[in-house]
C-alpha cells in the first residue's frame, strides 16, 4: 500500500477580479477540477493559501465553509445535480432554504430566477420531467439565486447539444455580467473559453499560460420566454 | 435550515420511497405492538387484581382465628397454635385484643363472633340466621356505614344493626318459593320488596330453633309437672336501630350485628340451656362442652395497607393463625409478573430487530443519496442540516411505526377483551372473579394513555438512535466525491 505522492497542482498564483469572467482550460487530469474544488472550499490545499476577500479559506471550519458556500458562491454542474424529489421551483429555492429565508420570500425570489432563465412554465415539474437544457436552466437559476459573488461552472455544457450550449453560455455570462459577478468556467472545450475575459491554460497541474481574450464572444439570444 | 423545512424534506424523502418506508415502519409497528400488548396485559392483570382486592372487601383488615379447643361435632378440626413449646397456648381473649391494639399501625381489634339465631316477625321468619357479635366502637373502623339509622353503641343490648341484604332475608315459611326469592334478591335478579318493615314491625329472636319450627312438638314435650322436662325458652324482642350500606362483602352484607357483650351473654345462656335441657340449640351445639373462653375469630383493622404485612407478622409471632386478603393477591401477582416479563422480553427483542431494520434502511438511503448529500453540501447545507435531515427521517420512521403500532395494539386489545382471546393465563383469577359476578368481566388487556404515550416516545427514540450512526456517516461524506461526475 505504498502511498504515492501525486502533485495535482503546483506553483499556482492567480488572482480573480470581481465582475470578470475566467476560463480554466485544460485537458482531463490537468488539475483544473482540483483547482475549482479548492476555490469552492471543497478541498484544502496541502500547501499554500486561497484568499477570499482577504481571508484564507483553508482556515475556515465546516460551519464557516457552509456559510461561505451559502452566501458567496454559486455552482453549475455538468450533470445539473438537481434533487430528484424536488420540483424545479423547490430546487431553485434550496440554497435559500439553507439560509433560512422565509418561504414566501424565497418562493418569490425563485420565481423571478426561473423567469429570467425562461422556465416559468416548468416551475412545478420534477427534474425527471425536464429536458437536459431545461434542467441546466434550473441549475443556473439555483446557482444565481443567492446573488453570489462568484459562480463556478464545471463543464456546464458537457451534456448539451450545440444549440443549447450557446443558449446556456449566453444565459450564464449574461446574468453574471448583469450583476457584476465573477464567473469561473472550468472546461476542456476551447470554444467555451471564448466567452471568458481571461483564459487560464492548465497543464499537468501548472499554469501553462494566461491569455487575455480580446475577441470575446458576445452572444445575445433571447430566452425562450420573456 | 429551519426545522419546518427539514421536516418537509424528510417527509418527502420518506414518501418517495414508499415501499421501503412502509416495510421499515412495519418492523417498528410489530415491535411496538408486541410491547404495548404485553404491557397492557400486565396492566390488565393489575387492574383485575385491584378489582379482586375490592371484592375481598377491606384490604386493611387482618383476620385472626383460633379454633384450638373447638370441637365441631365429631369433626376434630384443630389448627394448632401451640408452638410455644409446652407453654399454654395463647387465648384469643380481651387481653389479647388489647395486646393487638398496642401493635403500631393497628386501629382497632374486634372479635367477630358468629352464631345462628332464629327471628320471627308476624308470619315471616329467618331461621338459623348468621349473626355477629362485634365491638360496638369497632363498627365504623371496619368500614360499616349506616344507610339508615345508626351503628351500634356501647351499652346496646337487644338493639341490633342489619346488614344490607339481611333485610331481605325474611321469608314466609308457607310460601314454597320463599327460598328462591331470597336467592334471587341476593343475586339481584329480582326487585327487592321487604316483607318486614324492620324498623317498625315487631321482631322477636331466639337461639332455640324450636321457637320457629317445633312449636307443636314443644307443647307435647313440655310437661309443667316434670322438673327435668325442658323448659320453654323465652324469645327476646329485638329493636333494629340501623341498616348498613352495601359493602360488597357477602358475609357482612347478610349479617345481623349485636354488641359483643350481649352476644356473649346469649351464647352462655344458650349453652347453659342446652346443657340443662339436654337439647341442641342450633349452632350452640358446636361449642357444647368446650372450655371456650377466647374468641374464635378476631378482625384487626390497620391504619393503612403498608403496615398490614408487618402487623400480620406480629400477630403470627403471638401464636395465632391470621390472614389478610392482599397476601394471596401478592402471590398471584408475582407469578403473573414472571409471565409478563417473559413476553415483554419478546417485545423488546422484536423492537431491537426493528431498530436494526431502521439503521439498515437509513444506511442504504445514504448510499443512494450520496450524490444528493454532496450537492446539498456544495450549495450551502450545513453539517447540522444534513445530520438532522437523516436523524429526523429515522425518528419519523420510529414515530410512524409507534403510531400504527399503538393503533394496532388498541385493535388487538379490543379483540382480546371482546372476543375472548387470552394469551396469558392468570391462574386463580377465575376462582376469585367468577364471570357472572355483577357483570364484572375480567379484562385481558388494558392500554392506558400513558402507555400509548410511552410507546410512541420509545419508538421514536429507537428510530432516533438507529438513525444516529447513519446520519453521522452522511455528514462525513465528502461533498467532492459525491458530486464527481460519473
XYZ file of C-alpha atoms in Angstrom:
712
model
C 0.000 0.000 0.000
C 2.760 2.385 -0.792
C 1.439 5.837 -0.830
C 2.362 7.675 -3.909
C 2.541 11.380 -3.710
C 0.622 12.960 -6.522
C 1.018 16.605 -7.139
C -2.242 17.817 -8.595
C -1.423 21.474 -8.555
C 1.949 23.093 -8.440
C 3.082 26.669 -8.365
C -0.239 28.333 -8.993
C -0.676 32.004 -8.415
C -3.743 33.639 -9.850
C -5.973 36.495 -8.886
C -9.591 36.571 -9.918
C -11.055 40.043 -10.103
C -14.585 40.917 -9.317
C -17.006 41.011 -12.204
C -14.765 39.307 -14.727
C -15.233 36.011 -16.484
C -12.458 33.445 -16.377
C -11.955 30.136 -18.025
C -9.825 27.369 -16.584
C -8.940 25.455 -19.725
C -7.232 22.129 -19.620
C -7.436 18.511 -20.534
C -8.813 15.840 -18.303
C -6.387 15.262 -15.452
C -4.727 18.605 -15.818
C -5.728 19.638 -12.302
C -8.350 22.190 -13.277
C -11.101 20.436 -11.293
C -8.879 20.259 -8.230
C -8.313 23.972 -8.504
C -12.049 24.567 -8.788
C -12.745 22.441 -5.727
C -10.225 24.393 -3.725
C -11.711 27.692 -4.804
C -15.131 26.415 -3.724
C -13.775 25.365 -0.342
C -14.454 21.705 -1.011
C -10.829 20.722 -0.789
C -7.951 22.188 1.137
C -4.522 22.748 -0.331
C -1.706 20.846 1.353
C 0.420 23.913 0.932
C -0.336 27.489 0.094
C -3.398 29.596 0.624
C -6.592 30.702 -1.078
C -7.742 34.134 -0.096
C -11.320 35.230 -0.484
C -11.893 38.888 0.375
C -8.500 38.679 2.079
C -9.425 35.717 4.313
C -7.765 32.301 3.927
C -10.384 29.709 3.025
C -8.335 26.785 4.269
C -8.531 28.095 7.813
C -12.344 28.048 7.929
C -14.166 25.304 9.772
C -17.049 23.319 8.289
C -19.737 25.677 9.558
C -17.928 28.728 8.182
C -17.363 26.966 4.900
C -21.080 26.158 4.678
C -21.758 29.834 5.198
C -19.217 30.767 2.551
C -20.920 28.480 0.065
C -24.362 29.710 1.028
C -23.623 33.387 0.655
C -20.759 33.915 -1.736
C -20.611 31.151 -4.283
C -22.869 29.533 -6.826
C -22.301 26.247 -8.597
C -23.336 24.999 -12.022
C -22.543 21.322 -12.585
C -22.079 19.350 -15.737
C -24.697 16.840 -14.682
C -27.044 19.502 -13.279
C -27.276 17.710 -9.920
C -30.830 18.655 -9.161
C -32.560 16.881 -6.291
C -34.928 14.407 -7.934
C -37.544 14.630 -5.192
C -37.953 18.396 -5.530
C -39.727 20.380 -8.217
C -37.834 22.862 -10.354
C -39.017 25.709 -8.168
C -38.019 23.916 -4.981
C -34.612 23.048 -6.394
C -34.051 26.715 -7.084
C -35.128 27.696 -3.555
C -32.866 25.118 -1.918
C -29.913 27.457 -1.219
C -32.347 29.915 0.343
C -33.795 27.133 2.477
C -30.324 26.516 3.864
C -30.101 30.228 4.607
C -33.420 30.099 6.479
C -35.143 32.572 4.186
C -38.872 32.613 4.780
C -40.959 30.524 2.451
C -42.778 33.488 0.999
C -39.627 35.411 0.177
C -37.698 32.507 -1.212
C -40.558 31.387 -3.462
C -40.892 34.881 -4.817
C -37.187 35.109 -5.494
C -37.114 31.633 -7.064
C -39.945 32.531 -9.388
C -38.039 35.587 -10.558
C -34.981 33.463 -11.166
C -36.928 30.870 -13.093
C -38.416 33.611 -15.165
C -35.045 35.043 -16.003
C -33.851 31.638 -17.196
C -37.087 31.252 -19.130
C -38.624 28.360 -17.235
C -41.641 29.915 -15.553
C -43.989 27.364 -17.047
C -41.943 24.439 -15.724
C -41.791 25.502 -12.109
C -43.883 22.625 -10.806
C -42.113 19.925 -12.796
C -39.751 17.391 -11.332
C -36.253 17.175 -12.888
C -37.135 13.849 -14.476
C -39.829 15.641 -16.465
C -37.417 18.209 -17.870
C -35.006 18.065 -20.795
C -31.276 18.386 -20.235
C -31.314 22.022 -21.252
C -34.221 22.781 -19.004
C -32.514 21.034 -16.110
C -29.412 23.090 -16.677
C -31.528 26.247 -16.658
C -32.895 25.228 -13.278
C -29.374 24.573 -12.118
C -28.309 28.009 -13.332
C -31.229 29.651 -11.563
C -30.185 27.815 -8.414
C -26.580 28.944 -8.740
C -27.539 32.580 -9.054
C -30.427 32.794 -6.595
C -28.211 33.832 -3.685
C -26.768 36.632 -5.729
C -23.306 35.140 -5.097
C -20.018 36.901 -5.632
C -18.506 34.035 -7.561
C -20.193 31.471 -9.758
C -18.356 28.312 -10.705
C -19.399 26.430 -13.809
C -17.883 22.967 -14.084
C -18.208 21.785 -17.698
C -21.632 23.429 -17.759
C -22.428 22.301 -21.260
C -20.769 18.910 -21.278
C -24.035 17.102 -21.691
C -25.745 19.525 -24.035
C -26.034 19.909 -27.783
C -24.530 22.852 -29.617
C -27.620 24.999 -29.768
C -28.377 24.532 -26.120
C -24.736 25.113 -25.287
C -24.921 28.513 -26.916
C -28.093 29.333 -25.040
C -26.680 28.262 -21.687
C -23.437 30.139 -22.103
C -25.317 33.230 -23.097
C -27.515 32.883 -20.076
C -24.711 32.340 -17.596
C -22.427 35.060 -18.850
C -25.370 37.400 -19.265
C -26.567 37.081 -15.692
C -23.033 37.236 -14.295
C -22.257 40.364 -16.209
C -25.533 41.974 -15.300
C -24.866 41.557 -11.581
C -21.110 42.116 -11.805
C -20.410 38.604 -10.613
C -17.171 36.768 -11.091
C -17.678 33.761 -13.296
C -15.208 30.908 -13.394
C -15.799 28.383 -16.127
C -13.932 25.098 -15.993
C -13.790 23.243 -19.287
C -11.703 21.357 -21.766
C -13.714 22.882 -24.593
C -11.801 25.674 -26.340
C -14.980 27.090 -27.801
C -16.403 27.770 -24.356
C -13.188 29.538 -23.448
C -14.097 32.212 -25.936
C -16.728 33.548 -23.549
C -14.139 34.456 -20.939
C -12.231 37.676 -20.404
C -9.211 35.683 -19.473
C -8.298 32.130 -20.347
C -6.043 30.238 -17.953
C -4.427 27.249 -19.629
C -3.636 24.497 -17.166
C -1.463 21.537 -17.873
C -0.061 18.906 -15.502
C -1.072 20.937 -12.512
C 0.681 24.069 -13.627
C -0.470 27.220 -15.277
C 0.817 26.959 -18.783
C -0.162 30.444 -19.797
C -2.716 33.124 -19.136
C -4.284 34.600 -22.187
C -6.355 37.733 -22.272
C -9.198 37.166 -24.594
C -9.782 40.314 -26.594
C -12.150 38.873 -29.104
C -14.887 37.923 -26.751
C -17.876 36.099 -27.997
C -20.920 38.055 -27.314
C -23.957 36.012 -27.775
C -27.290 37.640 -27.376
C -30.034 35.142 -27.608
C -33.422 35.896 -26.269
C -34.570 33.389 -23.676
C -37.437 31.214 -24.750
C -39.854 33.268 -22.824
C -39.603 36.856 -21.730
C -32.292 25.359 7.595
C -35.439 25.812 9.607
C -36.894 22.813 11.403
C -40.032 23.123 9.346
C -38.073 22.785 6.125
C -36.129 19.840 7.479
C -39.417 18.230 8.417
C -40.918 18.811 4.978
C -37.838 17.473 3.254
C -37.820 14.385 5.408
C -41.483 13.626 4.769
C -40.860 13.982 1.068
C -37.956 11.570 1.186
C -39.942 9.036 3.145
C -42.841 9.330 0.778
C -40.664 8.944 -2.265
C -39.535 5.517 -1.130
C -42.959 4.341 -0.185
C -42.413 0.624 -0.208
C -39.169 0.693 1.689
C -40.520 3.175 4.197
C -43.574 1.003 4.632
C -41.556 -2.131 5.243
C -39.255 -0.432 7.687
C -42.189 1.079 9.516
C -43.838 -2.330 9.583
C -40.941 -3.656 11.606
C -41.413 -0.914 14.167
C -45.179 -1.433 14.151
C -44.781 -5.070 15.066
C -42.200 -4.351 17.731
C -44.237 -1.585 19.309
C -47.474 -3.531 19.172
C -45.756 -6.500 20.794
C -44.522 -4.416 23.681
C -47.732 -2.440 24.126
C -49.912 -5.539 24.086
C -47.662 -7.323 26.547
C -47.547 -4.390 28.911
C -51.281 -3.887 28.505
C -51.814 -7.463 29.618
C -49.751 -6.790 32.692
C -51.792 -3.665 33.364
C -54.998 -5.586 32.863
C -53.825 -8.235 35.299
C -53.039 -5.498 37.797
C -56.444 -3.926 37.259
C -58.055 -7.298 37.753
C -56.107 -7.839 40.937
C -57.208 -4.440 42.093
C -60.811 -5.380 41.445
C -60.210 -8.660 43.151
C -58.939 -6.826 46.188
C -62.058 -4.705 46.180
C -64.111 -7.854 46.075
C -62.203 -9.151 49.025
C -63.586 -6.271 50.989
C -61.396 -4.226 53.248
C -57.757 -4.813 52.393
C -56.521 -3.277 55.633
C -58.280 -5.937 57.688
C -56.424 -8.877 59.144
C -58.402 -11.932 60.008
C -57.100 -13.758 63.099
C -58.575 -17.012 64.275
C -58.104 -19.528 66.997
C -60.095 -22.679 66.671
C -57.964 -24.578 69.156
C -60.100 -26.349 71.645
C -63.080 -26.050 69.369
C -64.903 -29.201 68.651
C -67.214 -29.158 65.696
C -69.399 -32.093 66.415
C -67.493 -35.217 65.588
C -65.034 -33.498 63.313
C -61.891 -32.551 65.113
C -60.625 -29.505 63.371
C -57.803 -28.073 65.340
C -55.457 -25.525 63.979
C -52.553 -25.830 66.290
C -51.195 -22.642 67.659
C -49.198 -24.031 70.498
C -45.741 -23.706 69.054
C -44.734 -22.090 72.316
C -43.157 -25.405 73.352
C -45.132 -26.627 76.299
C -46.418 -23.240 77.388
C -50.160 -22.825 77.489
C -51.427 -21.837 74.070
C -52.324 -18.171 73.836
C -56.005 -17.364 74.096
C -57.770 -15.011 71.803
C -59.454 -13.067 74.562
C -59.944 -9.456 75.563
C -56.424 -9.256 76.981
C -55.023 -10.445 73.695
C -57.151 -7.923 71.820
C -55.655 -5.198 73.983
C -52.210 -6.546 73.046
C -53.106 -6.437 69.365
C -54.187 -2.858 69.699
C -50.757 -1.980 71.072
C -49.081 -3.103 67.851
C -48.154 0.049 65.927
C -50.440 0.600 62.969
C -53.441 -1.121 64.494
C -56.563 0.991 64.725
C -58.811 -1.440 66.487
C -59.134 -5.153 67.135
C -62.576 -6.609 67.439
C -63.931 -10.087 67.835
C -66.404 -11.209 65.262
C -68.323 -13.987 66.972
C -70.772 -15.936 64.937
C -73.977 -17.535 65.937
C -77.126 -18.743 64.251
C -80.250 -17.185 65.645
C -83.931 -17.507 64.849
C -86.039 -14.474 64.056
C -89.738 -14.070 63.669
C -91.864 -11.142 62.635
C -95.526 -11.796 62.097
C -95.722 -14.838 59.859
C -92.280 -14.248 58.371
C -89.207 -15.983 59.694
C -85.431 -16.036 59.417
C -84.171 -19.345 60.660
C -80.690 -20.204 61.726
C -79.606 -16.834 60.527
C -75.916 -15.933 60.814
C -75.454 -13.173 63.349
C -72.331 -11.476 64.542
C -71.146 -10.121 67.822
C -68.841 -7.177 67.336
C -67.342 -4.415 69.439
C -69.766 -1.547 69.029
C -66.995 1.014 68.708
C -65.215 -1.064 66.031
C -68.068 -0.947 63.551
C -67.096 2.236 61.806
C -63.426 1.219 61.781
C -64.488 -1.956 59.994
C -65.894 0.276 57.326
C -69.521 -0.299 58.172
C -71.654 2.688 57.336
C -75.293 3.038 58.266
C -77.619 3.644 55.330
C -80.475 4.209 57.739
C -80.461 4.685 61.483
C -77.174 4.282 63.330
C -74.413 1.852 64.163
C -74.236 0.017 67.467
C -73.346 1.967 70.557
C -71.786 0.812 73.769
C -74.494 -0.424 76.113
C -76.793 -1.591 73.339
C -78.486 -4.824 74.330
C -81.202 -6.023 72.048
C -80.552 -3.151 69.720
C -79.215 -4.678 66.506
C -77.971 -3.492 63.125
C -78.950 -5.236 59.913
C -76.530 -5.789 57.014
C -77.544 -4.552 53.578
C -79.158 -7.811 52.447
C -80.290 -9.045 55.847
C -83.477 -7.054 55.485
C -84.483 -9.209 52.537
C -83.897 -12.486 54.264
C -87.227 -12.755 55.994
C -89.367 -15.294 54.253
C -92.823 -16.664 54.572
C -92.484 -20.325 55.638
C -95.733 -21.121 53.846
C -94.513 -19.654 50.571
C -92.975 -22.541 48.609
C -90.873 -20.054 46.636
C -89.566 -18.393 49.761
C -86.008 -19.688 49.440
C -85.798 -18.927 45.727
C -86.958 -15.462 46.410
C -84.163 -14.884 48.888
C -81.611 -16.142 46.496
C -82.940 -14.043 43.627
C -82.943 -10.891 45.668
C -79.400 -11.532 46.694
C -78.179 -12.154 43.180
C -80.010 -9.002 42.104
C -82.272 -10.888 39.737
C -85.322 -9.589 41.449
C -86.538 -6.253 42.651
C -86.403 -6.272 46.373
C -89.625 -5.759 48.301
C -89.114 -6.190 52.029
C -91.646 -8.436 53.685
C -90.887 -6.911 57.038
C -90.532 -3.297 57.960
C -87.519 -3.902 60.149
C -87.652 -0.536 61.865
C -91.338 -0.621 62.788
C -92.571 -4.204 62.837
C -92.143 -6.211 65.977
C -89.301 -8.718 65.647
C -88.564 -11.466 68.108
C -85.453 -13.593 68.359
C -84.409 -16.832 69.993
C -81.414 -19.126 69.927
C -83.798 -22.056 70.011
C -84.812 -23.471 66.679
C -87.929 -24.900 68.247
C -89.095 -21.351 68.612
C -89.902 -21.382 64.942
C -90.194 -24.984 63.932
C -91.030 -27.059 66.884
C -93.962 -25.353 68.496
C -96.391 -28.298 68.381
C -93.570 -30.543 69.332
C -92.705 -28.377 72.278
C -96.231 -28.325 73.549
C -96.322 -32.057 73.559
C -92.990 -32.455 75.202
C -93.435 -29.695 77.724
C -94.638 -31.086 80.934
C -95.084 -28.366 83.600
C -95.112 -31.012 86.348
C -91.882 -32.648 85.323
C -88.945 -30.756 86.841
C -86.492 -32.369 84.428
C -88.522 -31.585 81.343
C -87.042 -28.991 79.002
C -88.197 -25.528 79.894
C -89.607 -23.285 77.237
C -87.162 -20.672 76.149
C -88.401 -17.153 76.204
C -87.872 -15.225 72.993
C -86.377 -11.757 73.098
C -87.769 -8.681 71.452
C -85.158 -7.014 69.336
C -85.040 -3.461 68.203
C -83.427 -2.713 64.832
C -81.540 0.579 65.116
C -79.700 0.633 61.816
C -79.411 -0.735 58.299
C -75.939 -0.822 56.742
C -74.843 0.330 53.348
C -73.827 -2.324 50.888
C -70.212 -3.442 51.454
C -69.931 -5.904 48.571
C -68.917 -8.412 51.168
C -71.388 -11.261 51.324
C -70.539 -12.044 54.894
C -71.058 -8.551 56.230
C -73.872 -7.646 53.861
C -76.032 -10.507 55.059
C -75.134 -10.267 58.718
C -77.090 -9.062 61.696
C -74.899 -7.363 64.253
C -75.088 -7.488 68.007
C -72.865 -5.873 70.550
C -70.262 -8.431 71.606
C -71.255 -8.284 75.276
C -74.893 -9.214 74.730
C -73.841 -11.749 72.135
C -71.571 -13.479 74.657
C -74.384 -13.456 77.170
C -76.757 -15.053 74.648
C -74.158 -17.665 73.900
C -73.535 -18.544 77.513
C -77.252 -18.665 78.167
C -77.829 -20.882 75.165
C -75.036 -23.125 76.269
C -76.433 -23.433 79.757
C -79.936 -24.052 78.475
C -78.787 -26.670 76.060
C -76.974 -28.481 78.850
C -79.790 -28.320 81.333
C -82.434 -29.197 78.754
C -80.197 -31.761 77.110
C -81.199 -30.142 73.846
C -79.161 -28.875 70.970
C -79.938 -25.326 70.193
C -78.735 -24.775 66.691
C -75.205 -23.567 66.440
C -74.672 -23.787 70.164
C -74.259 -27.480 69.892
C -70.924 -26.836 68.295
C -69.434 -25.421 71.439
C -71.193 -27.735 73.764
C -68.853 -28.884 76.440
C -65.875 -26.888 75.202
C -63.851 -24.768 77.569
C -64.047 -21.955 75.171
C -63.049 -18.802 76.862
C -61.458 -16.921 73.996
C -62.849 -15.686 70.703
C -62.702 -17.831 67.622
C -62.285 -15.050 65.184
C -60.921 -11.568 65.504
C -60.527 -8.782 62.986
C -57.659 -6.370 63.280
C -58.061 -3.116 61.420
C -54.832 -1.487 60.285
C -54.251 2.185 59.643
C -53.179 1.614 56.033
C -52.217 -1.055 53.538
C -48.477 -0.566 54.080
C -48.478 -1.764 57.684
C -50.745 -4.764 57.091
C -47.961 -7.237 56.440
C -45.975 -6.005 59.422
C -48.942 -6.246 61.768
C -49.780 -9.654 60.374
C -46.258 -10.872 61.128
C -46.520 -9.585 64.704
C -49.809 -11.410 65.211
C -48.266 -14.591 63.902
C -45.428 -14.108 66.396
C -48.024 -14.041 69.166
C -49.000 -17.518 68.069
C -52.136 -17.114 66.003
C -53.189 -18.019 62.550
C -54.020 -14.991 60.520
C -54.786 -13.977 57.013
C -55.019 -10.765 55.077
C -56.535 -10.508 51.614
C -53.566 -8.901 49.907
C -51.439 -11.905 50.814
C -52.941 -14.105 48.171
C -53.026 -11.335 45.637
C -49.338 -10.666 46.185
C -48.579 -14.285 45.389
C -50.763 -14.313 42.287
C -49.256 -11.072 41.138
C -45.728 -12.379 41.480
C -46.447 -15.461 39.399
C -48.136 -13.322 36.797
C -45.231 -10.905 36.725
C -42.818 -13.560 35.554
C -45.033 -14.408 32.580
C -45.339 -10.732 31.750
C -41.581 -10.242 31.915
C -41.016 -13.075 29.502
C -43.469 -11.622 26.995
C -42.062 -8.146 27.429
C -38.660 -9.617 26.589
C -40.076 -10.943 23.320
C -41.466 -7.475 22.571
C -38.152 -5.783 23.229
C -36.375 -8.315 21.028
C -38.669 -7.547 18.128
C -38.138 -3.832 18.621
C -34.387 -4.355 18.526
C -34.800 -6.181 15.234
C -36.900 -3.253 14.034
C -34.150 -0.858 15.114
C -31.623 -2.775 13.054
C -34.068 -2.543 10.161
C -34.242 1.213 10.536
C -30.477 1.529 10.654
C -30.162 -0.632 7.573
C -32.745 1.377 5.676
C -31.067 4.623 6.618
C -27.640 3.409 5.572
C -28.988 2.229 2.231
C -30.736 5.508 1.810
C -27.492 7.341 2.439
C -25.629 5.291 -0.127
C -28.342 6.056 -2.616
C -28.347 9.695 -1.808
C -24.596 10.189 -1.590
C -24.752 12.467 -4.565
C -27.715 14.402 -3.212
C -25.979 14.931 0.090
C -22.897 16.166 -1.741
C -24.893 18.591 -3.837
C -26.654 19.938 -0.787
C -23.312 20.458 0.887
C -21.948 22.286 -2.135
C -24.889 24.625 -2.353
C -24.640 25.521 1.282
C -26.188 22.915 3.551
C -24.566 22.989 6.964
C -23.397 19.778 8.633
C -26.141 20.319 11.166
C -28.807 20.390 8.433
C -27.623 17.151 6.917
C -27.423 15.432 10.265
C -30.910 16.484 11.285
C -32.378 15.581 7.936
C -31.349 11.976 8.452
C -31.985 11.839 12.171
C -35.469 13.192 11.691
C -36.135 10.759 8.925
C -35.308 7.770 11.073
C -37.117 9.270 14.045
C -40.148 9.694 11.800
C -39.987 6.040 10.854
C -39.922 5.261 14.554
C -42.766 7.640 15.337
C -44.961 6.435 12.493
C -44.216 2.850 13.422
C -45.069 3.710 17.005
C -48.340 5.360 15.976
C -49.505 2.456 13.872
C -48.155 0.047 16.450
C -50.206 1.660 19.195
C -53.210 1.693 16.870
C -52.709 -1.995 16.177
C -52.387 -2.632 19.896
C -55.714 -0.934 20.550
C -57.253 -3.186 17.962
C -55.591 -6.275 19.419
C -56.593 -5.192 22.887
C -60.192 -4.799 21.764
C -60.082 -8.214 20.142
C -58.665 -9.878 23.242
C -61.177 -8.250 25.506
C -64.249 -8.767 23.402
C -63.631 -11.945 21.509
C -62.259 -13.800 24.452
C -58.775 -14.423 23.203
C -56.329 -14.824 26.004
C -52.620 -15.229 25.578
C -51.655 -15.342 29.191
C -53.350 -17.429 31.747
C -53.989 -15.821 35.036
C -54.007 -18.702 37.441
C -56.605 -18.435 40.114
C -58.312 -15.423 38.651
C -61.355 -17.357 37.584
C -61.777 -18.602 41.058
C -61.829 -15.182 42.584
C -63.676 -13.464 39.826
C -66.473 -15.660 38.599
C -67.698 -14.089 35.402
C -71.300 -13.974 36.469
C -70.464 -11.734 39.322
C -72.269 -8.454 38.862
C -71.234 -8.030 35.285
C -67.619 -7.640 36.310
C -65.621 -9.032 33.446
C -62.009 -9.948 33.536
C -60.158 -7.783 31.067
C -57.264 -9.311 29.228
C -55.608 -6.165 28.003
C -55.683 -2.608 29.231
C -53.987 0.253 27.359
C -53.700 3.371 29.425
C -52.942 6.766 27.856
C -49.524 6.895 29.448
C -48.718 3.503 27.980
C -49.529 4.766 24.475
C -47.540 7.932 25.053
C -44.603 5.980 26.391
C -44.721 3.562 23.467
C -44.718 6.456 20.986
C -41.804 8.120 22.717
C -39.932 4.834 22.915
C -40.463 4.005 19.236
C -39.309 7.494 18.210
C -36.289 7.148 20.421
C -35.443 3.811 18.851
C -35.718 5.479 15.436
C -33.535 8.359 16.543
C -30.872 6.096 17.986
C -30.784 3.802 14.983
C -30.519 6.870 12.750
C -27.594 8.307 14.664
C -24.735 6.443 13.047
C -26.115 6.633 9.514
C -26.621 10.368 9.997
C -23.088 10.790 11.208
C -21.913 8.908 8.196
C -23.878 11.243 5.968
C -22.281 14.317 7.467
C -18.847 12.859 6.919
C -19.397 12.198 3.243
C -17.058 14.173 1.100
C -19.007 16.629 -0.978
C -16.327 16.360 -3.558
C -16.575 12.660 -4.227
C -20.342 12.984 -4.142
C -20.609 15.426 -6.975
C -17.868 13.985 -9.108
C -19.449 13.181 -12.407
C -19.710 9.525 -13.219
